[in-house]
XYZ file of C-alpha atoms in Angstrom:
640
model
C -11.899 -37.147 -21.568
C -9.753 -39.294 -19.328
C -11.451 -40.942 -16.574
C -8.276 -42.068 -14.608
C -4.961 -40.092 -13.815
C -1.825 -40.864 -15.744
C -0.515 -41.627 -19.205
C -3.592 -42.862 -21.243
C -2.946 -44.747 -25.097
C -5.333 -45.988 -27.886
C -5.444 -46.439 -31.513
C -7.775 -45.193 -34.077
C -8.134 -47.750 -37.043
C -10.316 -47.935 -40.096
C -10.199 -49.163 -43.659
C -8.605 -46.951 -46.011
C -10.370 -45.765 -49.106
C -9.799 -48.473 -51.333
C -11.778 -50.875 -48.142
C -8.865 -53.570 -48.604
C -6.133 -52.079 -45.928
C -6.733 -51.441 -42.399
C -4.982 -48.279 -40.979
C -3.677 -47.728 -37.248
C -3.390 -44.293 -35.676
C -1.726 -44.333 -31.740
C -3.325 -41.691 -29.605
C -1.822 -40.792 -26.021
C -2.810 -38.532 -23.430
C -2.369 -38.150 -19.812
C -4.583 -37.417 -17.138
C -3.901 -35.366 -14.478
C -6.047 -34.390 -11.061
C -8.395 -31.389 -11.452
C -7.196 -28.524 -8.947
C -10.309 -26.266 -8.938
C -12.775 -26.436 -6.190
C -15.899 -24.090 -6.098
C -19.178 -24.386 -4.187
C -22.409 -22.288 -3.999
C -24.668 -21.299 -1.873
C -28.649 -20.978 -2.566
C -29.369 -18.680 -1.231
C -25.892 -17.094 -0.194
C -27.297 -15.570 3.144
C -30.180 -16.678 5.205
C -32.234 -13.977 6.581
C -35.374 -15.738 8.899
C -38.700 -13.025 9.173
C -38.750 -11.570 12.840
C -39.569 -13.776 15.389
C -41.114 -13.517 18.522
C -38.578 -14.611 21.494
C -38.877 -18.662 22.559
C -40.855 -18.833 19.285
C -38.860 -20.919 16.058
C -39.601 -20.023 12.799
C -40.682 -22.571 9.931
C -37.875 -24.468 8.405
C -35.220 -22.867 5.383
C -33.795 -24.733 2.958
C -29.853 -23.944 2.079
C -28.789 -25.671 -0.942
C -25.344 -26.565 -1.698
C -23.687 -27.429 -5.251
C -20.814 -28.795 -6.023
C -19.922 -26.477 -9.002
C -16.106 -27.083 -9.141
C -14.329 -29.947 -10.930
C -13.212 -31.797 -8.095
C -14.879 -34.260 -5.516
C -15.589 -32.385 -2.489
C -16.194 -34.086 0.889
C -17.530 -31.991 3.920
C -15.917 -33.108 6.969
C -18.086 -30.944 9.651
C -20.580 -28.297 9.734
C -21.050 -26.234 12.287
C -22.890 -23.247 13.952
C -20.813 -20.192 15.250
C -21.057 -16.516 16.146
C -22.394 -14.229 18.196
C -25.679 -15.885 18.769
C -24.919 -19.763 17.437
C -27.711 -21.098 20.247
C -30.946 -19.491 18.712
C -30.234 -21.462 15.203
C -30.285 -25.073 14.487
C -29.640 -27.037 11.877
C -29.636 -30.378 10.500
C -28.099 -31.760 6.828
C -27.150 -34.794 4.526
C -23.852 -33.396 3.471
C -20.890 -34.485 5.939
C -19.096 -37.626 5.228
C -19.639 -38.704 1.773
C -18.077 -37.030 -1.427
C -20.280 -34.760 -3.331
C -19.352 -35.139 -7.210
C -19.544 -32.103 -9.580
C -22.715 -30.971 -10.298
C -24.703 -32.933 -7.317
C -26.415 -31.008 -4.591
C -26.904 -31.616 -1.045
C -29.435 -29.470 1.470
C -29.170 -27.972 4.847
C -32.554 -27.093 6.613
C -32.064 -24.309 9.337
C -34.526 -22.879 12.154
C -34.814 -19.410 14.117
C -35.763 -19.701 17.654
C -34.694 -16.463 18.779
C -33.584 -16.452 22.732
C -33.558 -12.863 23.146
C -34.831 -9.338 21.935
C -32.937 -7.535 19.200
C -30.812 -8.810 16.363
C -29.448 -12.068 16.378
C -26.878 -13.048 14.246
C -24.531 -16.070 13.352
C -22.807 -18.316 10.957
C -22.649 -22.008 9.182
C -19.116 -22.724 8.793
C -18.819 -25.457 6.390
C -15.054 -27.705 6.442
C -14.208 -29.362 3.548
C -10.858 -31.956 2.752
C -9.855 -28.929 -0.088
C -9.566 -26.196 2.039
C -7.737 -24.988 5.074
C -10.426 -22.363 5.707
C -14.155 -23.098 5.972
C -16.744 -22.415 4.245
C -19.217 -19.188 5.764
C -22.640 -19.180 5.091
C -23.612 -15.682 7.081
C -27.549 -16.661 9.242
C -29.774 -13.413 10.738
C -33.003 -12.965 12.516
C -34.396 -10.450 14.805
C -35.946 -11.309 18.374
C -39.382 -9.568 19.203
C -40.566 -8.753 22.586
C -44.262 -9.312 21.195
C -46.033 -10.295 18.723
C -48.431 -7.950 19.083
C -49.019 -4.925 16.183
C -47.580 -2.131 15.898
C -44.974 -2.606 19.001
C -41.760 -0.790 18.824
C -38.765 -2.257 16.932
C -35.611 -1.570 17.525
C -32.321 -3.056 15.917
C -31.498 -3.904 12.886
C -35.288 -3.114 11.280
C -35.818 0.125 13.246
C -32.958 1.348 14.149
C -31.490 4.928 13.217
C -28.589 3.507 13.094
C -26.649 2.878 9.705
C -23.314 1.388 8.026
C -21.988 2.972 5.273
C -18.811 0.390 3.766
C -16.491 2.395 1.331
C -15.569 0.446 -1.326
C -18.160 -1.836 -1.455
C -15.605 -4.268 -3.584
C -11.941 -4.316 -3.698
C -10.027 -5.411 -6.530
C -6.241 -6.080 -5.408
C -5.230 -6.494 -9.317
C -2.301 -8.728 -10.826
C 0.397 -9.764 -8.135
C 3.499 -12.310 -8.042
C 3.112 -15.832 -6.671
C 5.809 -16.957 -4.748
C 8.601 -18.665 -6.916
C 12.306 -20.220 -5.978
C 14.065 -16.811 -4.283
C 11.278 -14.426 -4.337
C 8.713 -14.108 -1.822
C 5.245 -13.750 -3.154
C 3.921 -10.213 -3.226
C 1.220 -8.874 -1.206
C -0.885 -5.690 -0.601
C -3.039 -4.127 1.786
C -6.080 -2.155 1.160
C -8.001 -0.549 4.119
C -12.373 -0.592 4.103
C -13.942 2.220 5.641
C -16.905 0.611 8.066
C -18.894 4.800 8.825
C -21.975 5.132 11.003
C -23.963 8.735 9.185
C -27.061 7.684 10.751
C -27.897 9.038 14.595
C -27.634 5.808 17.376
C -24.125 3.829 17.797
C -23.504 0.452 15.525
C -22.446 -2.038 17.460
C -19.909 -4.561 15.282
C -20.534 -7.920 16.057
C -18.602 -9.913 14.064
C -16.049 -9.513 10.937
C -15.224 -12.662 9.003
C -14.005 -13.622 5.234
C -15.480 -16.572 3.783
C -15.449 -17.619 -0.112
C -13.508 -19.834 -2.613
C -9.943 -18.467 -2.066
C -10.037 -17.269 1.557
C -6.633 -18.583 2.586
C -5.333 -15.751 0.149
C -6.514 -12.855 2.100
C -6.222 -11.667 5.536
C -8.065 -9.136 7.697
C -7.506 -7.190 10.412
C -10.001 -7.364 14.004
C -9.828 -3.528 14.237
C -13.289 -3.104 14.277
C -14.847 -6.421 15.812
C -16.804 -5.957 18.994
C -16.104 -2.160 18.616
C -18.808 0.867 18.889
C -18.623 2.916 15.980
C -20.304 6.668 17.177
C -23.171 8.594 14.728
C -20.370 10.067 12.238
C -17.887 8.007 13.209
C -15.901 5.183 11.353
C -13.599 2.501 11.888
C -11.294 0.707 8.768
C -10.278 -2.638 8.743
C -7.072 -3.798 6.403
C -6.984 -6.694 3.991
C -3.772 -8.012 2.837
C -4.296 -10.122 -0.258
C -1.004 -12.906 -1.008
C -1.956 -14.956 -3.721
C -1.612 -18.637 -3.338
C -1.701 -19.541 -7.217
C -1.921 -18.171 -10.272
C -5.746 -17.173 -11.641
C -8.057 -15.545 -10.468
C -8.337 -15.753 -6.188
C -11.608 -14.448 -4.998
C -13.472 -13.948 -1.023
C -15.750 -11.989 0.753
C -15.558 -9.734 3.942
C -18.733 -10.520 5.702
C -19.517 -7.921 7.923
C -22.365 -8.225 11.070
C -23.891 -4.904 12.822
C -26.910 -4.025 14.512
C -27.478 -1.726 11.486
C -30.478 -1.738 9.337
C -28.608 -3.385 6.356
C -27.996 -6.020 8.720
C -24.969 -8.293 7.282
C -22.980 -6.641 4.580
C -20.930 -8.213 1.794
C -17.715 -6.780 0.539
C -16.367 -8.762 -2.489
C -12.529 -9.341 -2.582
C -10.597 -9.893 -5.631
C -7.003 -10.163 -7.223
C -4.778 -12.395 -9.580
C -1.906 -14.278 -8.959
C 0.769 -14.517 -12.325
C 3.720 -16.491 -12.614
C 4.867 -13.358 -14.768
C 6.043 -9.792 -13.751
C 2.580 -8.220 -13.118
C 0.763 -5.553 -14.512
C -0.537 -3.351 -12.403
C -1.267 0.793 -11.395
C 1.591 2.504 -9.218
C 0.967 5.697 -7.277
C 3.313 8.291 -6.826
C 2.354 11.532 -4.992
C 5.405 14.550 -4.722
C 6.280 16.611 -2.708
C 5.336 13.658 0.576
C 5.021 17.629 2.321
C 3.336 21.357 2.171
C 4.463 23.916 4.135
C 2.630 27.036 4.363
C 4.329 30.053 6.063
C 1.577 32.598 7.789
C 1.443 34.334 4.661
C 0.562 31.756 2.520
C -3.064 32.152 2.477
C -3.535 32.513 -1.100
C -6.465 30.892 -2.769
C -4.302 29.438 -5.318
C -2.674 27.405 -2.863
C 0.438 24.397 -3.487
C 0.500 21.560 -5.375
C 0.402 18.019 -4.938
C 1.409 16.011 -8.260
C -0.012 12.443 -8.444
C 1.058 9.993 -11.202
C 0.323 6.830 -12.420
C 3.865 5.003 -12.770
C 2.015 1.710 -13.733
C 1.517 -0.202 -16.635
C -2.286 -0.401 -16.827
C -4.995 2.486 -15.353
C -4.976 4.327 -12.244
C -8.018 4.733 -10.465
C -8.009 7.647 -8.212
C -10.619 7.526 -5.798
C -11.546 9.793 -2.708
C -9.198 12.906 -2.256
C -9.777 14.610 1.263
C -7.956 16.615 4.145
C -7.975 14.643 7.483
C -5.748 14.843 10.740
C -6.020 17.234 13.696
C -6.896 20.276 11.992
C -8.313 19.462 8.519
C -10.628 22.723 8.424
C -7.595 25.270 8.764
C -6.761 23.843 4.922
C -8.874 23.484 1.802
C -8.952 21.601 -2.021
C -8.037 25.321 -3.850
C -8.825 25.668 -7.424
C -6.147 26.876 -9.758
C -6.024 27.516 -13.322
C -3.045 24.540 -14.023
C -5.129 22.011 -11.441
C -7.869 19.769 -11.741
C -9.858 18.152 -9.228
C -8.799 14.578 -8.940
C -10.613 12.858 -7.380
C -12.392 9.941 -8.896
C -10.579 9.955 -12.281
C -8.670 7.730 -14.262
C -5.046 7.994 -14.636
C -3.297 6.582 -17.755
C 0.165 5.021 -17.440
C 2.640 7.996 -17.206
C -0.197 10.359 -17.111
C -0.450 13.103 -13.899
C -2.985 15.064 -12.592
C -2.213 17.815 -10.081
C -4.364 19.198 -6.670
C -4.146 21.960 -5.439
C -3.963 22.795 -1.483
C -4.589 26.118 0.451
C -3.954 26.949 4.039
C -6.925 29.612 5.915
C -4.197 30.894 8.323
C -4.210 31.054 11.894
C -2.671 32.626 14.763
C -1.018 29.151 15.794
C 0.975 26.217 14.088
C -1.944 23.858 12.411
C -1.392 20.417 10.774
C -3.161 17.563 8.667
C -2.906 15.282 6.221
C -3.753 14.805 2.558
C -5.461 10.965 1.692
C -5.605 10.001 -1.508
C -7.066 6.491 -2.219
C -6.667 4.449 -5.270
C -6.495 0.947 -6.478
C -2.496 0.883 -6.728
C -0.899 -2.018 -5.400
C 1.895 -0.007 -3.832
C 0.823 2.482 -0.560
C 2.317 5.543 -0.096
C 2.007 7.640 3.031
C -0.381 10.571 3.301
C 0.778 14.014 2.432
C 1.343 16.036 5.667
C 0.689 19.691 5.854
C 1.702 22.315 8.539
C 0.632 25.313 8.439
C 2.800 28.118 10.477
C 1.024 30.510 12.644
C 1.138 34.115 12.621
C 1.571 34.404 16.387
C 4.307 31.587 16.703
C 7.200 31.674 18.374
C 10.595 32.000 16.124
C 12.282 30.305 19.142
C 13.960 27.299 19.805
C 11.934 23.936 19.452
C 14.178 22.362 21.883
C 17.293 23.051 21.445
C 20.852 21.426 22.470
C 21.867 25.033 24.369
C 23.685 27.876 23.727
C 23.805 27.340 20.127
C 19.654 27.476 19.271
C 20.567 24.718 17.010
C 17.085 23.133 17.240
C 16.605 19.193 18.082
C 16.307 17.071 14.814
C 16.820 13.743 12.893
C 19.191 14.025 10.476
C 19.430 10.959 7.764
C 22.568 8.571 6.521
C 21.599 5.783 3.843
C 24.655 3.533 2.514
C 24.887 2.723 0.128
C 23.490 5.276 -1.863
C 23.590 2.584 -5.007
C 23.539 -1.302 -4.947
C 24.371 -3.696 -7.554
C 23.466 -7.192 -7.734
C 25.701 -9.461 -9.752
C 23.561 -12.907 -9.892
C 20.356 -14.082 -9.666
C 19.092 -14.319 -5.910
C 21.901 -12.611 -4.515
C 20.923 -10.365 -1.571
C 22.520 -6.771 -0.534
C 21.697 -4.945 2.547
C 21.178 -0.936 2.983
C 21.666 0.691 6.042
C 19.899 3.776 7.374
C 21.680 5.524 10.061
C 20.259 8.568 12.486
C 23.249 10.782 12.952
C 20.580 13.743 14.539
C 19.762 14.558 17.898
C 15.848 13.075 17.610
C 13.780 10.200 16.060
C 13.733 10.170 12.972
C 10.825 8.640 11.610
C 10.691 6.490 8.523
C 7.459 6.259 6.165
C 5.931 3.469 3.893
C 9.525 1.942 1.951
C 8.622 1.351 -1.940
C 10.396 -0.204 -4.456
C 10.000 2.304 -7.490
C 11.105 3.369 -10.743
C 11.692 0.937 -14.120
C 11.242 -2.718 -13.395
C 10.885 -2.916 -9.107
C 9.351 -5.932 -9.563
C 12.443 -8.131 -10.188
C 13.488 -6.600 -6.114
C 11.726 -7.815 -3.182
C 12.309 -7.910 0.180
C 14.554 -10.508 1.544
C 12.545 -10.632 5.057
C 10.264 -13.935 5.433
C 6.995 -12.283 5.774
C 7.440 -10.382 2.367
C 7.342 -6.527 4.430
C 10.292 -4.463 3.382
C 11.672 -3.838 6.756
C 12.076 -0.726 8.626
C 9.264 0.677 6.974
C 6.868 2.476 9.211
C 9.094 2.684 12.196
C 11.383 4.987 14.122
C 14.656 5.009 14.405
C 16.526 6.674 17.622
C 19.520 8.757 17.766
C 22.924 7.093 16.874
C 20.981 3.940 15.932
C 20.630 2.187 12.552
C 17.816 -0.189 10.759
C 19.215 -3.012 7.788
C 17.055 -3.683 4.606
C 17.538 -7.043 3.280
C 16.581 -6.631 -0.565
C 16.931 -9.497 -3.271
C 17.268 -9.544 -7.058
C 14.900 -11.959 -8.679
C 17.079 -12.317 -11.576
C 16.297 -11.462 -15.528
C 18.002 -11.969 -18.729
C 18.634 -8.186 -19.265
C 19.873 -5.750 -16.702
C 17.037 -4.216 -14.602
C 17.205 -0.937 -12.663
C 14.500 0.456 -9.656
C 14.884 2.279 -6.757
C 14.364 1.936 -3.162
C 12.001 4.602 -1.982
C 12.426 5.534 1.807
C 10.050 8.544 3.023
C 11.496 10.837 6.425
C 10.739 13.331 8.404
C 14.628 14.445 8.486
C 14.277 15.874 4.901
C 12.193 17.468 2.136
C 12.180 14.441 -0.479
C 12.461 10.927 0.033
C 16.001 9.046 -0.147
C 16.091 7.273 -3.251
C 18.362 4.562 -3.497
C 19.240 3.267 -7.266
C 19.366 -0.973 -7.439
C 20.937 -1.994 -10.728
C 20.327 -5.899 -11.293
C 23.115 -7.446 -13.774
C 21.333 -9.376 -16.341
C 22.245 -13.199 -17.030
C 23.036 -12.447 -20.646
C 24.681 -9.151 -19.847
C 28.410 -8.994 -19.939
C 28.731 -5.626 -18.049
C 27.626 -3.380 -15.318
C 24.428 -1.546 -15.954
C 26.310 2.165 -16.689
C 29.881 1.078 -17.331
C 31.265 3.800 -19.378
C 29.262 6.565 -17.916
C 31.318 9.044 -15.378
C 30.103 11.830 -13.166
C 32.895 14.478 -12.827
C 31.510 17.715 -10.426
C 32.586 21.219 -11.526
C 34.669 21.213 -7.903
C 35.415 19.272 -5.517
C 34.432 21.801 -2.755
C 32.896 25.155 -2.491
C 33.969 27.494 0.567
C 31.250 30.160 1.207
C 33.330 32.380 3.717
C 32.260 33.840 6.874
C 28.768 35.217 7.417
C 26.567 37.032 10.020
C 24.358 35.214 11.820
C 20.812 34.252 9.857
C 22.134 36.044 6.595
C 22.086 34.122 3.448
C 25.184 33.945 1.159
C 25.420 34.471 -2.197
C 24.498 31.134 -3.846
C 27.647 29.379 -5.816
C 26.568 27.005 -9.034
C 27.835 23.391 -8.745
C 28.060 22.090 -12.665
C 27.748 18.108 -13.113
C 28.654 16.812 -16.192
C 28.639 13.431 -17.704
C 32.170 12.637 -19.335
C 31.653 8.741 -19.680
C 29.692 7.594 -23.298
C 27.080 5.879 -21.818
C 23.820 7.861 -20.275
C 24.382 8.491 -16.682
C 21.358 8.281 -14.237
C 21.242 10.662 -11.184
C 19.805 9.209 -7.849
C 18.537 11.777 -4.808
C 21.282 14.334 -4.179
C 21.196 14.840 -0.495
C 23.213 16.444 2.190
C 25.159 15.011 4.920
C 26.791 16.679 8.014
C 25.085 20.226 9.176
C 22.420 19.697 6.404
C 20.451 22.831 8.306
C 22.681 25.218 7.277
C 23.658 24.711 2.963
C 20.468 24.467 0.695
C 19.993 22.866 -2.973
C 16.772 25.218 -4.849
C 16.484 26.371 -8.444
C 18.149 30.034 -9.653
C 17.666 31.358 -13.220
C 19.267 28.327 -15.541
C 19.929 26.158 -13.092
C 18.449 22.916 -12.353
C 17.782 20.592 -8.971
C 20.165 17.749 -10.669
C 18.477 14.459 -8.790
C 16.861 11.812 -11.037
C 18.292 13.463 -14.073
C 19.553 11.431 -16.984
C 22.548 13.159 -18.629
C 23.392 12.033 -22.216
C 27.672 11.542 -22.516
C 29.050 15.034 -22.490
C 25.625 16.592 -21.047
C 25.569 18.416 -17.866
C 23.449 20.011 -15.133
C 23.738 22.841 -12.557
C 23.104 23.033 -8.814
C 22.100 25.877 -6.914
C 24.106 26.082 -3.276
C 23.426 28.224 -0.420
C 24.567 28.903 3.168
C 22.906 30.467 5.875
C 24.655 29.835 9.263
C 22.093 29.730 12.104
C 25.009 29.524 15.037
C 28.318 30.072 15.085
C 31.163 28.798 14.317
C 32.782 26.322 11.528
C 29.902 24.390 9.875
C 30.575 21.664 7.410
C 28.633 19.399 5.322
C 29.081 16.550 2.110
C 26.724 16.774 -0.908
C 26.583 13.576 -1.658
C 25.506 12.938 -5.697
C 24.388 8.888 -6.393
C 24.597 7.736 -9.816
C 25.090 4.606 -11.861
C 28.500 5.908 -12.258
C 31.292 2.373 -11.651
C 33.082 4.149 -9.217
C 29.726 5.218 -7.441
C 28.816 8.630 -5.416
C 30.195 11.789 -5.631
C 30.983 13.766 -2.900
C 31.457 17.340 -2.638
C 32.543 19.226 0.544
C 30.684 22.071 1.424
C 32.235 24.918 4.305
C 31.055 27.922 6.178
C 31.335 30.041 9.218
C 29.137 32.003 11.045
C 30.301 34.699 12.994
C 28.606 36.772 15.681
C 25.952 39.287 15.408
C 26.926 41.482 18.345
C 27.499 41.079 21.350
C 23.999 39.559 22.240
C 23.725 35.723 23.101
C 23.326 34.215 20.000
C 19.360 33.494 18.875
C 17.488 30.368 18.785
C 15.924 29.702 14.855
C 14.171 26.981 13.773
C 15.032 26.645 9.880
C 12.189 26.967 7.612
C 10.117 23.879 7.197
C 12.390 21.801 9.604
């Protein structure tokens, strides 16, 4: 055991067997500083018995233990919160270093100054961490001592705090390293009042042994959470080394559980983490009037991780959750609080009541992924709706609506840090917003965000007409070539945009799908001129791979008048995006055309791949000609 840093030598000599020859064996070893610091608390929380006001209880102990492997010197210790002047304290534990395994005692009083519950805090700063220390302190102030007299607060009040999860574990994520920005997630706690009088929140604060690695959000501090109501604070977990990095959410309330505890976990790894990754499709339901079937639609959830997925709490929220339902049907199970195998899926079902007017809501699914995808949003149509116009641009009913641009559809990065930028362009006529941007697919952790904070910018914002928003993404570098995608939820159209990142290995010699080739049946496909709202006959776009190396298909998506041509499944043939085609495989595209105006309308079907000489696109033309001599009708398209 080396009692001093640095390089440390000896010998070990003895006599040999024969007694007559003395041996020498060098020893060497180096010492180097301990870097763990933990402390405990006995007890953890201090609770006093109720007190009558301008009365102080008897004195509590508080013992602290140095139980790390490091010196640890407190510098101050201090009272704070809410009601810091009806507890005092005095201790022998500032200013001298407390060794491993030695104790030192703080002795605390209640002299409560008012009626009601009293709360507040020892914060505790040590020369090993930026944060303090938190030892939580509560007692409750009694008009009179005399018995029987009503109590009210935290001992008698109908009030009570329901915390959902009462732990959070954040699982394995990145530390920062030369390049890459350390990864972080955010997980949301669910403070609910079930009982019948209002909680008042007094105070939310993390304390514990690695409390510099999380951070929480003051949503629900001095706030009044309502019987049945709830509030939800975020914590955003950024590991600061590798191990195990552990905290606690302490939260204060007038509720009869008084303080509550939430424990906060994760691991930081030098090494590509393994953790559980969520993927819900479709990101939207759409129910027409009709659809009031029992049976309902499907949402698909998947585990795209490398270890378990834990699916907690499934339910319908938003402004009108109780026009939809959880459906049963025979190929669905009920999700919700199950346990999801890597690659394994596990489908609910959703089912709309019907109404006589437009209804929407959202489907939450919680889980302990480390990525966070947006809620599934439902609309339901209404059978008294108007077909109309949802503000339209005019004579032509074309209705107002974002319409999407990404370039470039496919990125590749050539060396190790090297950054590329993708664009996202509104070419509609309204905002277009943008959801929760993933990285997805095989290996996303060797891409990360190039912005400073670690968020993958423009995620979660809106983006106005004619504008643009820039994400900055880097490779992290690997000895083999690693593919993901970049995952950007709309509301311009039905499926995300999916943009394929291809990261050149440093012992790779070529670009990740070098002899594969994506050669379209046709170049362009005409549909002719149609009446007004009538649907032409579809035409079959064939895509074949004619390189010898498998080609991967990104998100085929349309550019242009993207209201008017459609991409669905007919008979044999197949929606084409995220396909893998073996060299000479192929697969088919179903293309429609319904013109909702007149006139000459024009659009680009625009096919990513891996491909060297990158997207595909196909022109795609039709006109719509007039339906009488009537003004021309205002249509919204279907699910737009």
């Amino acid at each position: 055991m080396p009692t001093e840093t640095g390089n440390r030598r000896a010998s070990l000599t003895f006599f040999d067997a024969q007694g007559d020859r003395l041996q020498s064996i060098p020893l060497q070893g180096s010492g180097e500083e301990p870097s763990n610091t933990s402390i405990s608390f006995t007890p953890s929380r201090l609770n006093f018995e109720d007190q009558d006001v301008s009365t102080q209880t008897q004195i509590q102990v508080i013992t602290i233990e140095n139980v790390g492997a490091i010196p640890v010197t407190f510098e101050r210790i201090e009272l704070a919160g809410p009601a810091q002047g009806d507890f005092q304290a005095t201790e022998n534990c500032t200013g001298l270093p407390i060794q491993p395994g030695v104790e030192c005692t703080i002795e605390a009083i209640f002299n409560p100054t008012a009626v009601g519950d009293r709360a507040a805090r020892l914060e505790l700063q040590s020369n090993t961490s930026d944060r303090p220390w938190v030892l939580p302190l509560r007692g409750f102030g009694n008009e009179s001592a005399t018995a029987g007299s009503p109590q009210q607060g935290f001992n008698g009040s109908p009030a009570s705090l329901g915390v959902n999860p009462d732990s959070v574990d954040f699982g394995e994520l990145r530390v920062a390293a030369a390049n890459v920005a350390p990864q972080r997630v955010t997980e949301t706690i669910t403070l609910n009042n079930p009982g019948s009088a209002p909680i008042v929140m007094q105070e939310l604060s993390l304390g514990g042994q690695n409390v510099s690695d999380f951070q929480s959000s003051t949503n629900c501090t001095n706030n009044t959470v309502a019987p049945n109501s709830s509030c939800v604070v975020e914590i955003t977990f950024t590991p600061g080394a590798a191990g195990e990095r552990v905290a606690d959410l302490l939260i204060v309330s007038n509720a009869p559980n008084d303080m509550t505890t939430v424990r906060l976990g994760g691991t930081g790894v030098n090494a590509i983490p393994r953790v559980p990754r969520i993927t819900l499709t479709p990101d939207e339901l759409t129910f027409d009037a009709q659809e009031t079937s029992s049976s309902g639609k499907v949402v698909t959830i998947r585990n795209e991780g490398a270890i378990d997925l834990r699916v907690g709490n499934i339910a319908i929220a938003g402004n009108d959750p109780n026009y939809f339902a959880l459906a049963t049907r025979d190929d669905s199970i009920n999700c919700a609080n199950t346990v999801l195998a890597p690659g394994e899926r596990c489908d609910v079902a959703i089912a709309f009541r019907g109404s006589s007017n437009d209804r929407t809501a959202q489907l939450t699914v919680s889980s302990n992924a480390t990525n966070r995808v947006p809620d599934i949003q439902l609309r339901g149509r209404g059978s008294e709706t108007n077909s109309g116009s949802t503000g339209g641009t005019g004579g032509t009913g074309t209705p107002q609506a974002p319409r999407i641009s990404v370039t470039p559809p496919n990125f590749t990065f050539n060396t190790t840090g090297s950054e590329g930028v993708i664009s996202v362009t509104n070419n509609g006529t309204a905002d277009l917003r943008l959801g929760n941007i993933t990285f997805t697919g095989d290996n996303p952790d060797f891409f990360s965000s190039a912005e400073s904070n670690g968020l993958i910018s423009c995620a979660n914002t809106a983006v106005v007409p004619g504008d643009r928003c820039d994400i900055s993404i880097v490779f992290a570098g690997s000895e083999r070539d690693r593919a993901a995608q970049l995952t950007i939820p709309n509301d311009a159209s039905d499926r995300p945009i999916v943009v394929n990142l291809i990261g050149v290995g440093s012992g790779s010699g070529e670009t990740p799908g070098g002899n594969s080739s994506l050669s379209p049946s046709s170049q362009s496909l005409n549909f002719g001129n149609r009446p007004l709202l009538v649907t032409a006959e579809q035409q079959v776009l064939t895509l074949t791979n004619t390189g010898s190396s498998p080609l991967e298909i990104g998100n085929i998506a349309f550019t242009g008048d993207p209201d008017f041509f459609s991409l669905s499944a007919s008979g044999d043939t197949l929606e084409c995006s995220y396909q893998s085609l073996e060299p000479g495989s192929s697969c088919q595209l179903a293309l429609g055309f319904t013109p909702f105006a007149e006139g000459d309308r024009t659009a680009q079907l625009t096919i990513p791949s891996n491909a060297p000489d990158g997207p595909v696109s196909v022109s795609l033309n039709g006109f719509g000609e007039p339906s009488g001599a009537n003004s021309v009708p205002s249509y919204t398209p279907y699910g737009r």
